[in-house]
Coordinates of C-alpha atoms in Angstrom, one line a residue:
M654 CA 41.7 -34.4 24.8
S655 CA 43.1 -33.4 21.4
G656 CA 39.6 -32.0 20.4
A657 CA 39.3 -29.2 22.9
P658 CA 41.9 -26.8 21.1
I659 CA 40.0 -27.4 17.7
L660 CA 36.6 -26.7 19.2
Q661 CA 37.9 -23.2 20.5
T662 CA 39.5 -22.3 17.4
H663 CA 36.1 -22.4 15.4
T664 CA 34.0 -20.9 18.0
A665 CA 36.0 -17.7 18.4
P666 CA 35.5 -16.6 14.7
A667 CA 32.0 -17.4 14.7
R668 CA 31.3 -15.2 17.8
S669 CA 33.3 -12.3 16.3
N670 CA 31.5 -12.4 13.0
K671 CA 28.0 -12.5 14.8
A672 CA 29.3 -9.5 16.9
E673 CA 30.4 -7.6 13.7
R674 CA 26.8 -8.3 12.0
S675 CA 25.1 -7.2 15.2
V676 CA 27.1 -3.9 15.3
T677 CA 26.6 -3.3 11.5
G678 CA 22.9 -4.0 12.0
R679 CA 22.6 -1.5 14.9
V680 CA 24.4 1.2 12.9
L681 CA 22.2 0.8 10.1
V682 CA 19.1 0.7 11.9
T683 CA 20.1 3.9 13.8
A684 CA 21.1 5.7 10.5
A685 CA 17.6 4.7 9.1
V686 CA 15.7 6.0 12.2
L687 CA 17.7 9.3 12.1
F688 CA 17.1 9.8 8.5
L689 CA 13.4 9.1 9.0
T690 CA 13.2 11.3 12.1
L691 CA 15.0 14.3 10.3
F692 CA 13.0 14.0 6.9
I693 CA 9.6 12.8 7.9
V694 CA 8.8 12.9 11.5
L695 CA 10.0 16.3 12.4
P696 CA 8.5 17.9 9.3
V697 CA 5.3 16.4 9.8
T698 CA 5.3 17.1 13.5
N699 CA 6.1 20.9 12.6
V700 CA 3.2 21.2 10.3
F701 CA 0.8 20.2 13.2
T702 CA 2.6 22.2 15.6
Q703 CA 2.5 25.4 13.4
A704 CA -1.2 24.7 12.5
L705 CA -2.2 24.6 16.1
S706 CA 0.2 27.3 17.4
N707 CA -2.7 30.0 17.7
G708 CA -5.1 27.5 19.2
V709 CA -7.7 24.9 18.2
A710 CA -10.1 27.8 17.5
A711 CA -8.0 29.6 15.1
Y712 CA -7.3 26.2 13.4
W713 CA -11.1 25.6 13.4
H714 CA -11.7 29.0 11.9
V715 CA -9.6 28.2 8.8
F716 CA -12.4 25.9 7.6
F717 CA -15.4 27.3 9.5
P718 CA -15.0 31.0 10.0
P719 CA -17.1 32.4 12.8
A720 CA -20.5 34.1 12.1
V721 CA -20.7 37.8 12.7
D722 CA -23.9 39.5 14.0
P723 CA -24.8 42.2 11.2
A724 CA -25.6 44.4 13.9
A725 CA -22.3 44.2 15.6
H726 CA -20.3 47.4 15.5
L727 CA -17.0 46.4 13.6
T728 CA -14.4 48.7 12.3
I729 CA -13.6 48.8 8.6
F730 CA -10.6 46.7 9.1
Q731 CA -12.3 44.1 11.3
R732 CA -15.1 43.6 8.7
H733 CA -12.6 43.3 5.8
R734 CA -10.8 40.5 7.8
Q735 CA -14.2 38.8 8.3
V736 CA -15.0 39.0 4.5
A737 CA -11.5 37.7 3.6
A738 CA -11.8 34.8 6.1
V739 CA -15.2 33.7 4.5
R740 CA -13.6 34.0 1.0
Q741 CA -10.6 31.9 2.2
A742 CA -12.7 29.3 3.7
A743 CA -15.0 29.1 0.6
D744 CA -12.0 28.6 -1.7
T745 CA -10.4 26.0 0.7
W746 CA -13.6 24.0 0.7
N747 CA -13.6 24.3 -3.2
A748 CA -10.0 23.0 -3.3
I749 CA -11.1 20.1 -1.0
R750 CA -14.1 19.2 -3.1
L751 CA -12.2 19.4 -6.4
S752 CA -9.5 17.1 -5.0
C753 CA -11.9 14.6 -3.9
G754 CA -13.6 14.7 -7.3
V755 CA -10.4 14.2 -9.0
A756 CA -9.3 11.1 -7.0
A757 CA -12.7 9.8 -7.3
I758 CA -12.5 9.7 -11.2
V759 CA -8.7 9.0 -11.4
V760 CA -8.4 6.0 -9.0
P761 CA -11.1 3.9 -10.6
L762 CA -9.7 4.6 -13.9
N763 CA -6.2 3.5 -12.8
I764 CA -7.6 0.3 -11.2
I765 CA -9.1 -0.6 -14.4
F766 CA -6.1 0.3 -16.6
G767 CA -3.8 -1.4 -14.0
I768 CA -5.7 -4.6 -13.9
A769 CA -5.7 -4.7 -17.7
A770 CA -2.0 -3.8 -18.0
A771 CA -1.0 -6.4 -15.4
W772 CA -3.2 -9.0 -16.8
A773 CA -1.8 -8.4 -20.4
I774 CA 2.0 -8.4 -19.2
T775 CA 1.9 -11.4 -16.9
K776 CA -0.6 -13.7 -18.7
F777 CA 0.5 -13.3 -22.4
R778 CA 3.7 -13.3 -24.1
F779 CA 3.6 -10.7 -27.1
R780 CA 6.0 -8.6 -29.2
G781 CA 6.4 -5.2 -27.5
R782 CA 5.8 -6.7 -24.0
L783 CA 9.0 -5.1 -22.6
L784 CA 8.0 -1.8 -24.5
L785 CA 4.7 -1.7 -22.7
L786 CA 6.4 -2.5 -19.3
T787 CA 8.9 0.5 -19.8
L788 CA 6.1 2.9 -20.8
I789 CA 4.2 2.1 -17.6
D790 CA 7.3 3.1 -15.8
L791 CA 7.5 6.4 -17.6
P792 CA 5.7 8.5 -15.2
F793 CA 8.1 7.6 -12.4
S794 CA 11.0 9.0 -14.3
I795 CA 9.6 12.1 -15.9
S796 CA 9.2 15.2 -14.0
P797 CA 5.4 16.0 -13.1
V798 CA 6.1 19.6 -14.6
I799 CA 7.2 18.1 -17.9
A800 CA 3.9 15.9 -17.7
G801 CA 1.8 18.9 -17.3
L802 CA 3.6 20.7 -20.2
V803 CA 2.8 17.8 -22.4
F804 CA -0.9 18.2 -22.0
V805 CA -0.6 22.0 -22.7
L806 CA 1.2 21.5 -25.8
L807 CA -1.3 18.8 -26.8
F808 CA -4.6 20.3 -25.9
G809 CA -3.7 24.0 -25.5
R810 CA -4.2 26.8 -28.1
G811 CA -1.7 26.0 -31.0
G812 CA -1.3 22.3 -29.8
V813 CA -1.6 19.1 -31.8
V814 CA -5.3 19.0 -31.3
G815 CA -5.7 22.7 -30.1
D816 CA -8.4 23.7 -32.6
W817 CA -10.8 20.8 -31.3
A818 CA -9.7 20.9 -27.7
T819 CA -10.1 24.8 -27.3
N820 CA -13.7 24.7 -28.6
V821 CA -15.2 21.7 -27.0
T822 CA -18.0 22.2 -24.6
W823 CA -18.6 19.8 -21.8
P824 CA -21.0 20.1 -18.7
D825 CA -19.8 20.6 -15.1
P826 CA -20.8 17.4 -13.2
T827 CA -21.1 19.3 -9.9
S828 CA -23.9 21.6 -11.4
L829 CA -26.4 18.8 -12.0
T830 CA -29.8 20.3 -11.0
W831 CA -33.3 19.0 -11.0
Q832 CA -35.5 20.5 -13.7
G833 CA -38.5 18.3 -13.7
F834 CA -40.4 16.4 -16.5
S835 CA -42.4 19.6 -17.7
G836 CA -41.2 19.9 -21.2
H837 CA -38.3 17.6 -20.9
W838 CA -37.8 13.9 -21.1
W839 CA -34.9 13.7 -18.6
P840 CA -35.4 15.4 -15.2
F841 CA -31.8 16.5 -14.6
A842 CA -29.8 19.3 -16.4
F843 CA -26.4 20.9 -15.9
A844 CA -26.4 24.4 -15.0
N845 CA -22.9 25.2 -15.9
T846 CA -20.6 24.3 -18.8
Y847 CA -16.9 24.6 -19.6
T848 CA -15.4 25.2 -22.9
G849 CA -12.0 23.8 -23.6
I850 CA -9.7 21.2 -21.8
I851 CA -6.7 23.1 -20.8
F852 CA -7.1 25.2 -17.5
T853 CA -10.2 23.3 -16.6
P854 CA -10.8 20.3 -14.2
V855 CA -10.7 18.0 -17.1
A856 CA -6.9 18.9 -17.6
I857 CA -6.4 18.2 -13.9
V858 CA -7.9 14.8 -14.2
L859 CA -5.7 13.9 -17.3
A860 CA -2.6 15.2 -15.7
T861 CA -3.2 13.4 -12.5
S862 CA -4.2 10.1 -14.2
F863 CA -0.9 10.3 -16.1
V864 CA 1.2 10.8 -12.8
T865 CA -0.7 8.0 -11.0
F866 CA -1.4 5.4 -13.4
P867 CA 1.8 3.2 -12.6
F868 CA 0.9 2.5 -8.9
V869 CA -1.8 0.0 -9.5
A870 CA -0.1 -1.8 -12.4
R871 CA 3.3 -1.8 -10.7
S872 CA 1.5 -3.3 -7.5
L873 CA -0.2 -6.1 -9.5
I874 CA 2.6 -7.0 -12.0
P875 CA 5.0 -8.9 -9.6
L876 CA 2.2 -10.5 -7.8
M877 CA 0.3 -11.8 -10.7
D878 CA 3.7 -12.9 -12.2
A879 CA 4.5 -15.0 -9.2
Q880 CA 1.1 -16.6 -9.2
G881 CA 1.2 -17.7 -12.8
S882 CA -1.7 -19.0 -14.7
D883 CA -2.3 -22.4 -13.3
E884 CA -5.4 -21.6 -11.5
E885 CA -7.0 -19.6 -14.3
L886 CA -6.3 -22.4 -16.8
A887 CA -7.7 -24.8 -14.4
A888 CA -11.0 -23.0 -14.2
L889 CA -11.2 -22.5 -17.9
S890 CA -10.5 -26.1 -18.4
L891 CA -13.5 -26.9 -16.0
G892 CA -15.8 -24.8 -18.2
A893 CA -15.9 -21.4 -16.2
S894 CA -16.1 -18.4 -18.5
G895 CA -13.7 -15.7 -18.6
W896 CA -15.6 -13.1 -16.3
R897 CA -16.4 -16.0 -13.9
T898 CA -12.6 -17.0 -13.8
F899 CA -11.6 -13.4 -13.3
W900 CA -14.3 -12.7 -10.4
T901 CA -13.8 -16.1 -8.6
V902 CA -10.1 -16.9 -9.3
T903 CA -7.8 -13.9 -10.3
L904 CA -9.6 -11.0 -8.3
P905 CA -9.4 -12.9 -4.9
N906 CA -5.7 -13.7 -5.5
I907 CA -4.9 -10.0 -6.2
R908 CA -7.2 -8.3 -3.8
W909 CA -4.5 -7.2 -1.5
G910 CA -2.1 -6.1 -3.9
L911 CA -4.9 -4.2 -5.8
L912 CA -5.8 -2.5 -2.5
Y913 CA -2.3 -1.7 -1.9
G914 CA -1.9 -0.1 -5.3
A915 CA -5.1 1.8 -4.9
I916 CA -4.0 3.2 -1.5
L917 CA -0.9 4.7 -3.2
C918 CA -2.7 5.9 -6.2
T919 CA -5.2 7.7 -3.9
A920 CA -2.4 9.5 -1.8
R921 CA -0.6 10.5 -4.9
A922 CA -3.8 11.8 -6.4
F923 CA -4.5 14.1 -3.4
G924 CA -0.8 15.3 -3.1
E925 CA 0.2 15.9 -6.8
F926 CA 1.4 19.3 -7.3
G927 CA 3.6 19.8 -10.4
A928 CA 1.5 18.7 -13.3
V929 CA -1.7 19.9 -11.9
S930 CA 0.0 23.4 -11.3
V931 CA 0.7 23.6 -15.1
V932 CA -2.6 22.7 -16.3
S933 CA -4.7 24.5 -13.8
G934 CA -3.6 28.0 -15.1
H935 CA -3.5 29.2 -11.5
I936 CA -7.1 29.8 -11.5
D937 CA -8.9 29.8 -8.0
S938 CA -11.5 27.6 -9.1
N939 CA -9.1 25.0 -10.3
D940 CA -7.1 24.9 -7.1
T941 CA -6.6 21.4 -5.4
I942 CA -5.3 21.2 -1.9
P943 CA -1.6 21.5 -2.6
L944 CA -2.3 24.5 -4.9
R945 CA -4.3 25.9 -2.2
V946 CA -1.6 25.6 0.4
E947 CA 0.7 27.3 -2.1
K948 CA -1.6 30.2 -2.6
L949 CA -2.2 30.7 1.1
W950 CA 1.7 30.5 1.8
D951 CA 2.3 33.1 -0.9
G952 CA -0.4 35.3 0.6
Y953 CA 1.4 35.2 4.0
D954 CA -1.5 33.4 5.4
M955 CA 0.8 31.0 7.6
Q956 CA -2.1 29.8 9.8
G957 CA -4.3 28.9 6.8
A958 CA -1.5 27.3 4.8
F959 CA -0.4 25.1 7.7
A960 CA -3.9 24.3 8.7
V961 CA -4.8 23.1 5.1
S962 CA -1.4 21.2 5.1
T963 CA -2.7 19.2 7.9
L964 CA -5.3 17.6 5.7
L965 CA -2.5 16.2 3.4
A966 CA -0.6 15.0 6.4
L967 CA -3.5 13.3 7.9
L968 CA -4.1 11.6 4.5
A969 CA -0.4 10.4 4.4
V970 CA -0.7 9.1 8.0
V971 CA -4.0 7.3 7.3
T972 CA -2.4 5.9 4.1
L973 CA 0.7 4.6 5.9
I974 CA -1.6 2.8 8.6
I975 CA -3.7 1.3 5.8
K976 CA -0.7 0.3 3.9
A977 CA 0.9 -1.3 6.8
A978 CA -2.4 -3.3 7.6
V979 CA -2.5 -4.4 3.9
E980 CA 1.3 -5.5 4.0
I981 CA 0.7 -7.5 7.0
R982 CA -2.6 -9.0 5.6
T983 CA -0.7 -9.7 2.4
K984 CA 2.2 -11.6 4.1
H985 CA -0.2 -13.7 6.0
T986 CA -1.9 -14.6 3.0
E987 CA 1.5 -15.6 1.1
T988 CA 2.6 -17.6 4.3
A989 CA -0.7 -19.5 4.2
A990 CA -0.4 -20.2 0.6
A991 CA 3.3 -21.1 0.8
A992 CA 2.3 -23.6 3.7
V993 CA -0.2 -25.2 1.5
H994 CA 2.2 -25.6 -1.4
E995 CA 4.8 -27.0 0.8
V996 CA 2.7 -30.1 2.0
K997 CA 4.2 -33.2 0.7
P998 CA 2.3 -35.4 -1.8
D999 CA 2.7 -38.2 0.7
E1000 CA 0.5 -36.5 3.3
Y1001 CA -2.4 -36.6 0.8
R1002 CA -2.2 -40.3 0.6
S1003 CA -4.6 -42.5 2.6
P1004 CA -3.5 -44.4 5.5
P1005 CA -1.9 -47.7 4.9
D1006 CA -4.9 -49.5 6.2
Q1007 CA -7.3 -47.6 3.9
Q1008 CA -4.8 -48.1 0.9
D1009 CA -4.9 -51.8 1.6
L1010 CA -8.7 -51.8 1.9
R1011 CA -9.1 -50.0 -1.3
L1012 CA -6.6 -51.2 -3.6
V1013 CA -6.1 -54.8 -2.4
P1014 CA -9.1 -56.9 -3.0
S1015 CA -10.0 -59.1 -0.1
A1016 CA -9.6 -62.9 -0.1
E1017 CA -13.4 -63.2 -0.3
G1018 CA -13.3 -60.9 -3.4
R1019 CA -10.9 -63.1 -5.1
K1020 CA -13.0 -66.1 -4.8
P1021 CA -15.0 -66.9 -7.8

């Protein structure tokens, strides 16, 4: 009888704490949902709403302007609008192609750099390791505009290597044409060349690489640090070469983290604005998708600006979906790995009967 009051005394505070935690959790979740709705869902929804406000045909004509019959009787104003629409669509497709080309170069470079940097930081202990880790984080803390200005001061006229950088000539990869073997040992040739680095696509690639290179490395460093080097050392001790150890042991273990970093790197490469704006020189042929949106907006072409913006919004949505899928897959992989490591050594032992058969000799075996 004397235990009943004591039980009630301990249960009431426990229920009170649980209720407080429940209320606190609901308030935090509500605040997070309101914040995300205000700053992400509503702006993205507004972009698509504005882009489709004049109908699907108007949205489609931003990228594919309607063909006009040359025999049609058009006023000067209508013909001028048609010519302007064709020119705007051509500039928009040029921006899309340049953004895809920059991402196609930058992402593989950052993957190689990210793996090398993460490998060096997590597998080795050397002097300057913390400095290297700090330098990898530098693009996160520096303004992209400053990053672009650094390349202008480095490769621009009057820069540190300005004399060389302003006179160097390099071919345009998109102008590769077939010239045949007649009089040539190589059948391909570049029709166009660029002179200089700043205000050319090369500067855009350099600036985008600088801004995006921490994403892959920062995705791999915690993962490789947690995994350690035991499996690589075991493979090397069994006679595997360095490349075989990397392809068969290291790469399978980091594949989901590597994909996660590559997704973030790709999204940032397509959406980078500040650094690219500085090094592009505001030349139409150097426009990427974000720069194209800015010029359409400054030209009061709201339909075109919102329509092109939907490409970046769609890219962001696709990136989030793939990112969520990778996170789920990574969590399942880590859970399975943790389950394997948590198996007790006793579970690997043979049953008692088999142990006795293997370890204890039979009575006949002990006979001479």
